[in-house]
Each structure stands twice: as structure tokens, then as C-alpha cells.
Short mmCIF file of C-alpha atoms in Angstrom, two decimals:
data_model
loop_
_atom_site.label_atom_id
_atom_site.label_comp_id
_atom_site.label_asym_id
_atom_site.label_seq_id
_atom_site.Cartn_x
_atom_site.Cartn_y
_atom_site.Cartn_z
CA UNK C 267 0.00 0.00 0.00
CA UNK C 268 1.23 3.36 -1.20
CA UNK C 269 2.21 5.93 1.80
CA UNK C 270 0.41 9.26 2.46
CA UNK C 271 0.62 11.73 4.78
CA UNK C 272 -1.43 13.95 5.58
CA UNK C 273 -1.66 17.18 7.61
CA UNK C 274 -4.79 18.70 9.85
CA UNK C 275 -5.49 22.28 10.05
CA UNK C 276 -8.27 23.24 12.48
CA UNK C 277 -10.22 25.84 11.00
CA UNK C 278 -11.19 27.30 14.26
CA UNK C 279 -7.79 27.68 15.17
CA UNK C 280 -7.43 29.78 12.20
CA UNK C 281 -9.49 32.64 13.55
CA UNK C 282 -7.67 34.06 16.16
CA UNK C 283 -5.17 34.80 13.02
CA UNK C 284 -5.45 37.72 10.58
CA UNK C 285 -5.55 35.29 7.64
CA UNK C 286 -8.94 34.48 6.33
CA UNK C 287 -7.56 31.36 3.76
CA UNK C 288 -4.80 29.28 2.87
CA UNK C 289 -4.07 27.83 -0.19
CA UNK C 290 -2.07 25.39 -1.14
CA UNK C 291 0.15 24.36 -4.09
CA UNK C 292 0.88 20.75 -4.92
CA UNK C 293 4.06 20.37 -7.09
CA UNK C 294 5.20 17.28 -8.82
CA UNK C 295 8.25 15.74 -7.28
CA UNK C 296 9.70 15.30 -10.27
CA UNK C 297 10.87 18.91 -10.03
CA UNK C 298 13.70 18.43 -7.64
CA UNK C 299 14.59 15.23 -9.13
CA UNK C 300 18.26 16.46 -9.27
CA UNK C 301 17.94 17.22 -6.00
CA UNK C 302 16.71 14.36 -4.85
CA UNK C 303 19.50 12.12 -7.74
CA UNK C 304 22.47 14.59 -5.38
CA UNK C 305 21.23 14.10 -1.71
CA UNK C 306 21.21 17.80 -1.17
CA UNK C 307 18.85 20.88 -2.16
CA UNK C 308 20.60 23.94 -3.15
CA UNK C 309 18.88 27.67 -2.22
CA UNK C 310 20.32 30.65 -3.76
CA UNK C 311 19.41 34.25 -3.62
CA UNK C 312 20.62 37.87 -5.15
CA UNK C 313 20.61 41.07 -3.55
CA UNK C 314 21.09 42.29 -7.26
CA UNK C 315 22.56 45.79 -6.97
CA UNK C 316 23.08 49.40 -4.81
CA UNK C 317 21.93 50.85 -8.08
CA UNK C 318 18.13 50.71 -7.96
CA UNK C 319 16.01 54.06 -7.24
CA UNK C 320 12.69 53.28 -5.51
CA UNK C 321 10.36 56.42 -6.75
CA UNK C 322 8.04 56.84 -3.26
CA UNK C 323 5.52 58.78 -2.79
CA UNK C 324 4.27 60.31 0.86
CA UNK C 325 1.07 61.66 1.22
CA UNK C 326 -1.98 61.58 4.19
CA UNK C 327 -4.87 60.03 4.79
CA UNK C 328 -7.31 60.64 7.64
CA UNK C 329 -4.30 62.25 9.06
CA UNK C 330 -2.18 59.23 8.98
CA UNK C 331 1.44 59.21 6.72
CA UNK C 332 1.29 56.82 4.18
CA UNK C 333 3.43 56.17 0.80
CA UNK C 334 3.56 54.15 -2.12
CA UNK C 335 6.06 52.55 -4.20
CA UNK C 336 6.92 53.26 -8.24
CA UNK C 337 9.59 51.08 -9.37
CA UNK C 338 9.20 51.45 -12.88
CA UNK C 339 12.47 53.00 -13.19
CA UNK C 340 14.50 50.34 -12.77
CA UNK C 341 12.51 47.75 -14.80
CA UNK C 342 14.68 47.51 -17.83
CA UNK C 343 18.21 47.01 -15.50
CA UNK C 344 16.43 45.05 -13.14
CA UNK C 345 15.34 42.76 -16.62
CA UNK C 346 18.74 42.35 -17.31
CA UNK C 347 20.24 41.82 -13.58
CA UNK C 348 17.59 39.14 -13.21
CA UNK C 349 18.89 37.46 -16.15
CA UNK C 350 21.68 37.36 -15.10
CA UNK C 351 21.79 35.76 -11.91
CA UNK C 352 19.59 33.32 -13.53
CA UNK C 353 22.36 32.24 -15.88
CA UNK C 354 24.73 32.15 -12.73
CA UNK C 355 21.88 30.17 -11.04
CA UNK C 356 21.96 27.49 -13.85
CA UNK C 357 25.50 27.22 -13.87
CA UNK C 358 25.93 26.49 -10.05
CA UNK C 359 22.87 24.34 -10.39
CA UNK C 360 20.54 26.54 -7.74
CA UNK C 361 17.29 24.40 -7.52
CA UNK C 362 15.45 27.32 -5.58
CA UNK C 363 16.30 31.11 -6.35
CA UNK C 364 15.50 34.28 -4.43
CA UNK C 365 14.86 38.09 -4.88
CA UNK C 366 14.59 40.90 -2.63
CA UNK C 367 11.24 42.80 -1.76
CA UNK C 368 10.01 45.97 -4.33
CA UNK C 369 11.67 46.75 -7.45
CA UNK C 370 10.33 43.86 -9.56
CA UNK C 371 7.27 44.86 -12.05
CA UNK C 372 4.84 43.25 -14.19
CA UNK C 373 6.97 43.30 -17.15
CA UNK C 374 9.78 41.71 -15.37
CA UNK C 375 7.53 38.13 -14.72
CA UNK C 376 6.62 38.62 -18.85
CA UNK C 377 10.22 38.77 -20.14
CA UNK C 378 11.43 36.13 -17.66
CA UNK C 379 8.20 33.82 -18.15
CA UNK C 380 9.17 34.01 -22.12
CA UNK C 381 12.45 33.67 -21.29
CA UNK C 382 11.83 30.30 -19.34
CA UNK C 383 9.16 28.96 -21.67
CA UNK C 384 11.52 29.50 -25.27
CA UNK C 385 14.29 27.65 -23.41
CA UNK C 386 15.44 23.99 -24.52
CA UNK C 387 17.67 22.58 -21.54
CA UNK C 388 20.70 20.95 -22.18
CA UNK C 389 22.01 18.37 -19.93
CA UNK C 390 22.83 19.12 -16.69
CA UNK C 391 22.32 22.84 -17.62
CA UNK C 392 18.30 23.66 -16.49
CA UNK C 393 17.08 26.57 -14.39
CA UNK C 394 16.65 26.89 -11.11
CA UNK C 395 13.12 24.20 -10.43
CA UNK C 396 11.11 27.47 -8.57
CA UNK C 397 12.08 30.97 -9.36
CA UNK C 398 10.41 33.44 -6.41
CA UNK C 399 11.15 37.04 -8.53
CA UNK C 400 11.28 40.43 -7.16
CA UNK C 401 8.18 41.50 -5.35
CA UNK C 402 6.04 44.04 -6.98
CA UNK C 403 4.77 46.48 -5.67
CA UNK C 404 1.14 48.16 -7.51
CA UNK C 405 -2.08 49.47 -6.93
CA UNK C 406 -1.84 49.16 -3.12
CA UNK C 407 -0.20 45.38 -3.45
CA UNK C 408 3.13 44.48 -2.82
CA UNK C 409 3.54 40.42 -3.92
CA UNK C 410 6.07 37.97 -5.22
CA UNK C 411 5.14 36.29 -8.38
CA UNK C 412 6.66 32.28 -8.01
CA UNK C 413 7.75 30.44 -11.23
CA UNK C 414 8.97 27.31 -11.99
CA UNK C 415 11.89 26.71 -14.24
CA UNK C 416 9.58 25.87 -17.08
CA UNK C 417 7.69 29.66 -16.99
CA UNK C 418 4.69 28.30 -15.21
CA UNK C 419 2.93 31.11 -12.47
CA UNK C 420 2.38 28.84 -9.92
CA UNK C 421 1.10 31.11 -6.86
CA UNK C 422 1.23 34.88 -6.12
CA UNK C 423 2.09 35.32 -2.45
CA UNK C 424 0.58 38.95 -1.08
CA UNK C 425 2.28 41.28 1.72
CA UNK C 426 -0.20 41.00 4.57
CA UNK C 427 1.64 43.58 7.05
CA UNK C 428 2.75 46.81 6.07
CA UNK C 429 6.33 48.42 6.99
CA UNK C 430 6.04 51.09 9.55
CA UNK C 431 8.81 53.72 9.17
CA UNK C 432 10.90 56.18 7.25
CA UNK C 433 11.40 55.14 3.85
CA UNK C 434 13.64 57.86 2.84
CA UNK C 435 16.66 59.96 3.99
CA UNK C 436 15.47 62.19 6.56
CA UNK C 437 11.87 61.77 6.18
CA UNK C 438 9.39 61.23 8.40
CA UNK C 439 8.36 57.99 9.63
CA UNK C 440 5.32 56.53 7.44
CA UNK C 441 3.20 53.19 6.60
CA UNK C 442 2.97 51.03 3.39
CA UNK C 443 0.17 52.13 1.90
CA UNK C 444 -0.79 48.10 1.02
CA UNK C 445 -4.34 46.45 1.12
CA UNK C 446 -3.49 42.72 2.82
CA UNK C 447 -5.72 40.23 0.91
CA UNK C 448 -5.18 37.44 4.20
CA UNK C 449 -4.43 34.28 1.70
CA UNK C 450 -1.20 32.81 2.87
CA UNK C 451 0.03 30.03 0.31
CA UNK C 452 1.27 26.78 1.21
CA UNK C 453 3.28 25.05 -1.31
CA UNK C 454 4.19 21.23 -1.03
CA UNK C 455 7.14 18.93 -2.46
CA UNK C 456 7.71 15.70 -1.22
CA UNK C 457 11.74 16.08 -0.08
CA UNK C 458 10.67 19.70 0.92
CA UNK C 459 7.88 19.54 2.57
CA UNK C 460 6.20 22.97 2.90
CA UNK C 461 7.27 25.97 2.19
CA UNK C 462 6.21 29.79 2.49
CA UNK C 463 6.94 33.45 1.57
CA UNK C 464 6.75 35.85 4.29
CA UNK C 465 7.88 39.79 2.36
CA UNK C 466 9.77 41.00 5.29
CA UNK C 467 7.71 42.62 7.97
CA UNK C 468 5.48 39.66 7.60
CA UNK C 469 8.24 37.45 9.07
CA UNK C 470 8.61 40.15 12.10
CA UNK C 471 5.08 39.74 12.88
CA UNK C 472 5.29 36.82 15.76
CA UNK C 473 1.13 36.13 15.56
CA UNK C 474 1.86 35.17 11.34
CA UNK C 475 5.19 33.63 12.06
CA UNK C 476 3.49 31.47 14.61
CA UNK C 477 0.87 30.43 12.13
CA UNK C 478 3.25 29.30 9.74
CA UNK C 479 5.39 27.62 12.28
CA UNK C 480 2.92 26.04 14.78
CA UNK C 481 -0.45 25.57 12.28
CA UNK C 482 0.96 25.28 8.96
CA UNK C 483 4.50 23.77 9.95
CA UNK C 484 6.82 25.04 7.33
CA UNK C 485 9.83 23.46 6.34
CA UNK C 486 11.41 26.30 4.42
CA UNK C 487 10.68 30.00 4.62
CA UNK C 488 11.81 32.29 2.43
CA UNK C 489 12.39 36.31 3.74
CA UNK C 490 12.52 38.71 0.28
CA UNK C 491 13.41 41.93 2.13
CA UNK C 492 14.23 45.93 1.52
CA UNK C 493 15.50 46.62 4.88
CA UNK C 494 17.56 49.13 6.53
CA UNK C 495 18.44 46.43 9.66
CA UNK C 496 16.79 48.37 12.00
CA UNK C 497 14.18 45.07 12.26
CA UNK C 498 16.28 41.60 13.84
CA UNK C 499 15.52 38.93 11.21
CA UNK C 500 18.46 37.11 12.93
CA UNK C 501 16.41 36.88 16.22
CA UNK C 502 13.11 35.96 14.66
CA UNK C 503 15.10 33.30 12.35
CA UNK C 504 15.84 31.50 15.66
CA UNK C 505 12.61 30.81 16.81
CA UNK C 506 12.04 29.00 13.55
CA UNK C 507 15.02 26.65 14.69
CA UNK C 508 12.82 25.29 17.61
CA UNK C 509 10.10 24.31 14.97
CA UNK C 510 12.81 22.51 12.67
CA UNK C 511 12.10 25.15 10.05
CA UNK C 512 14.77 26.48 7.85
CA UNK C 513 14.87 30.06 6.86
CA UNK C 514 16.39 32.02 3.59
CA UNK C 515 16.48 36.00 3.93
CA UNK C 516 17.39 37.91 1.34
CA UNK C 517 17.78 41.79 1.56
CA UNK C 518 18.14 44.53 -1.40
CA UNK C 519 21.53 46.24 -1.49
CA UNK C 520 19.78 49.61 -2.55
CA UNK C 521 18.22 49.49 0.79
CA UNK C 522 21.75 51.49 1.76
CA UNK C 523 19.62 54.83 0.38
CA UNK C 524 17.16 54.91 2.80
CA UNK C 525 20.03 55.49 6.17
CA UNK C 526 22.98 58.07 6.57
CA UNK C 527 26.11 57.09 4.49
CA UNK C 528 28.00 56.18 8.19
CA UNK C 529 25.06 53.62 9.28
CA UNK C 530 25.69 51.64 6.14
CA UNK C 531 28.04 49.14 7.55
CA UNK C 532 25.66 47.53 8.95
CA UNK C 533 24.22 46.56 5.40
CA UNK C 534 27.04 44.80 4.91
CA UNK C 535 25.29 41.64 6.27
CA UNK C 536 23.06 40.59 2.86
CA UNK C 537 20.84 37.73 4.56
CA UNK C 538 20.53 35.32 6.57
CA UNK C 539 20.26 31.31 6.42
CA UNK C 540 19.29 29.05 8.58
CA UNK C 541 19.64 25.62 8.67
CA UNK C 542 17.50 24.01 11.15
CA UNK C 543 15.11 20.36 11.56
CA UNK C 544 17.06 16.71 12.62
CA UNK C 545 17.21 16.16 8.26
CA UNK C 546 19.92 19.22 7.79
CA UNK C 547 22.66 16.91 8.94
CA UNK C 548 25.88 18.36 8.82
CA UNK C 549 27.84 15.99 7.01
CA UNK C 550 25.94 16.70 4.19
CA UNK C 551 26.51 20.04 4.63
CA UNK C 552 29.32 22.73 3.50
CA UNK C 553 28.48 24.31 6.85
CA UNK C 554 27.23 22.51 10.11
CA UNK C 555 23.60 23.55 10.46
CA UNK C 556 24.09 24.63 14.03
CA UNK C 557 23.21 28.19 13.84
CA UNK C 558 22.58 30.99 12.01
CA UNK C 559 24.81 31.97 8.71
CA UNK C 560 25.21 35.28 8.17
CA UNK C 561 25.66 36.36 4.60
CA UNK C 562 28.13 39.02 4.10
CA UNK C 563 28.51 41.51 0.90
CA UNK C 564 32.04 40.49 -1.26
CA UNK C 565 34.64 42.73 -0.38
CA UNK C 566 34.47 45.14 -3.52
CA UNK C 567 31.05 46.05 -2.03
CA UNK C 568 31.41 46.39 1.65
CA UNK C 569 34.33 49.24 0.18
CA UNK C 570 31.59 50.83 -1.41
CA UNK C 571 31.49 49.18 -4.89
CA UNK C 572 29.19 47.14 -6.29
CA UNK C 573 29.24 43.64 -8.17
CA UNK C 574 25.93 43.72 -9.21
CA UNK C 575 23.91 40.39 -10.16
CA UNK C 576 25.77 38.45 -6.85
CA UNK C 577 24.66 35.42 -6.23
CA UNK C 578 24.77 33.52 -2.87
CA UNK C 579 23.90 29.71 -2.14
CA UNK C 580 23.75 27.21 1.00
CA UNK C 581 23.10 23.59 0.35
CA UNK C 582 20.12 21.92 2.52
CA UNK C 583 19.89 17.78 2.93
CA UNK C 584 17.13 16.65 0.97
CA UNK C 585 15.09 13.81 1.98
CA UNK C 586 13.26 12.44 -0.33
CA UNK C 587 10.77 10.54 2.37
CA UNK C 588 9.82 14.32 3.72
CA UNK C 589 5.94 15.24 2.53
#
């Protein structure tokens, strides 16, 4: 008889949570059957570039300081960053890859969905098997479009909690101006188990981070950020060790333009991983999974340079017998 596993979410439990569904997504094994062929998943992620202008705007309502976030900009260099990482990402044979929070657009998921659909895969040479791109941020949303390597738009994950704070130099504190739809999706892999996309502040919010952790029981979660580190994702990303959840957290480099030039040091720390659950054994490992890695800028850019495109990886044990 063929093995299932299932898992129980109590509806009522659900209500004391400001989510009002979850969804999930089902993917074919098959996807991460290099992965699976290796022993060992790999996660990768790009802060991209210190390049990218975020055009906010700042303006009240019922007496309350709000903005909202034009990226458009940066579409056409963002097109081309993305591109390249995801040639990197190919090469180093990433199975999952990563963007920060904000500066990706509509047009960006069109050229890379063509871009993914026209391609014919060599051997040994495919894309990474789920592409989460740049969040977007429009009409009052800010989301992360999630692709597999074949150009398929599998899920759409939604901010739910907006950042509270200045979001320029010198100006006044004020709140993302974002309209939370409360669907949190789910998506399942057997050898991943589940996995979900908190966009930043949602991962600093302890009542959502304990849904995912406690209700849903997450396997993976992955942090797209724009953050100035004033907000500890290091701190929160331990509590997900206790609930044998591992975390990817991936901030934008242009983030650097919303503090004073002497704060940015503390930039130079890119993301975070963390390797956590009794699978992530650490002799299959690069790194022992005890603790948190702390992902650090290459030289050129902690001087104040910039690479641009950089991409960053950790390898996770993958077990194929995880649902």
C-alpha cells in the first residue's frame, strides 16, 4: 500500500489569526529530481545591486502618513540583472532562487516567463526548479510572483503587514500604503515539505510567524526583504530553529539609500540562512547547520562598490521521504 501523509489544520484555530484562507500548491516531485538524484537541495538568492532608485511617494490620509512605491524606473536594468543571476543560477545548479522585496514589475515576470518557456535545456544545464522574482509592488499590493523553471505562475504570495517607518533619507516615519488580501500560500514537495513566503515585515510579525510555524509547519521560509536592519531577522530566524524550520532572507543592497552614508556598515550583512530540523545533517553540509549563517557583501562592495547580479547559495539535505 502506497504511503500518504497527511496534515490537519483546524479551522477554528485559524481565527484568532489575521488570515482568512490558505491555499495550497501541490508540485510534482519530479521537479527536484536532481535534487533528490544529489542528496542535497541547493537555495540561492541575489541582492542584485546598490543601483536601484525606488520612486516613493508620501502623502496623508485621515491624518495618517502613508506612501507608495513606483519602481518602474528600474525595470529595464532590473530585466537584465535578473537574467543574469539566472544564468549564474543554472550554472551552479541553484534548484530554488530568491529576490529581494520591491523593485520587480509586471513586465519583469513577462520577459522572464518568455524567457523560461523558449528555453530547450541541455544536460545538466536547467534553471533553477522554482524561481520566487522580485516583489512588486502596484495598486496598493506588494507580492512575489513564483515560477517554476519551465515559466509556469504557480502562486502569487501577497504582503499581509505593512512596513512602519521612514522610507527615505530624513523623512518622516510613514506606513505602506498596502491592502493585505489574508491568503497565505502553502506550497508542497515531497523532499521539501512545505514551504512559504513571508515579504519582510510579515516574518517580524510573531502572531503570522506562529501560524506558519505552529499551524501550517513550514519546512522552508523564504524572507525577500528591503530593509535598513533596523528590524532583527536574525532573532526571529531563531525561533524557527525550535520548529525545525529552515529560513532564507534575502535583503536589497539599494536598501543602503534609505540610512545616513556612516550607518551603512551595517548593510554589509546581505541575509541570513538558517539551517535548522534533525534532516539538515551536517555531514551533508558545506556548513554545520548549528546556527545561524550570516551572509556578508564580497569585499568590492562592503568598500563601497558594487558587483551587481551576486549570487549567494547554502546547500540543505534533501530527503526524499519528507511530505
Amino acid at each position: 500500500m502506497k504511503k500518504r501523509k497527511f496534515i490537519f489544520i483546524d479551522e477554528q484555530e485559524l481565527k484568532r489569526f489575521s488570515i482568512n484562507d490558505i491555499r495550497h500548491v501541490w508540485l510534482s516531485s519530479l521537479l527536484f529530481q536532481t535534487a533528490k538524484d544529489r542528496g542535497y537541495l541547493r537555495v540561492g538568492f541575489s541582492p542584485l545591486s546598490r543601483h536601484l532608485n525606488l520612486n516613493v511617494s508620501e502623502y496623508y490620509k485621515d491624518n495618517i502618513r502613508y506612501f507608495s512605491v513606483d519602481s518602474s524606473e528600474n525595470s529595464e536594468k532590473v530585466k537584465q540583472l535578473v537574467l543574469s543571476v539566472l544564468e549564474d543560477a543554472k550554472k551552479e545548479k541553484v534548484d530554488i532562487l530568491l529576490f529581494p522585496e520591491m523593485i520587480g514589475s509586471s513586465g519583469l515576470v513577462d520577459a522572464v516567463t518568455e524567457h523560461l518557456e523558449n528555453y530547450y535545456a541541455d544536460e545538466g544545464e536547467e534553471y533553477p526548479s522554482l524561481i520566487f522574482l522580485p516583489s512588486i509592488w502596484e495598486n496598493h499590493q506588494n507580492y512575489v510572483v513564483v515560477l517554476t523553471r519551465d515559466g509556469e505562475r504557480i502562486c502569487a504570495q501577497k504582503k499581509q503587514y505593512p512596513y512602519d517607518g521612514p522610507v527615505e533619507l530624513g523623512q518622516e516615519a510613514a506606513i505602506e500604503d498596502i491592502d493585505p488580501d489574508k491568503i497565505l500560500y502553502l506550497i508542497h514537495c515531497r523532499g521539501l515539505g512545505r514551504i512559504a513566503v513571508m515579504i519582510c515585515k510579515d516574518f517580524l510579525m510573531e502572531e503570522y510567524l506562529e501560524l506558519v510555524l505552529q499551524i501550517l509547519k513550514a519546512r522552508l521560509i523564504l524572507v525577500p526583504s528591503m530593509s535598513t536592519g533596523e528590524y532583527d531577522f536574525k532573532t526571529h530566524a531563531n525561533v524557527c530553529e525550535h520548529s525545525d524550520c529552515c529560513v532564507i532572507q534575502c535583503n536589497c543592497c539599494s536598501a543602503e539609500k534609505m540610512i545616513e552614508e556612516n550607518q551603512r556598515d551595517k548593510l554589509n550583512t546581505i541575509g541570513y540562512v538558517l539551517k535548522s530540523g534533525k534532516n539538515q545533517n551536517p555531514r551533508y553540509m558545506n556548513i554545520p547547520s548549528s546556527g545561524i549563517i550570516q551572509i556578508t557583501k564580497p569585499k568590492l562592495c562592503r568598500e563601497g562598490g558594487c558587483e551587481e547580479a551576486c549570487l549567494f547559495y547554502e546547500d540543505f539535505f534533501f530527503d526524499k521521504n519528507v511530505g
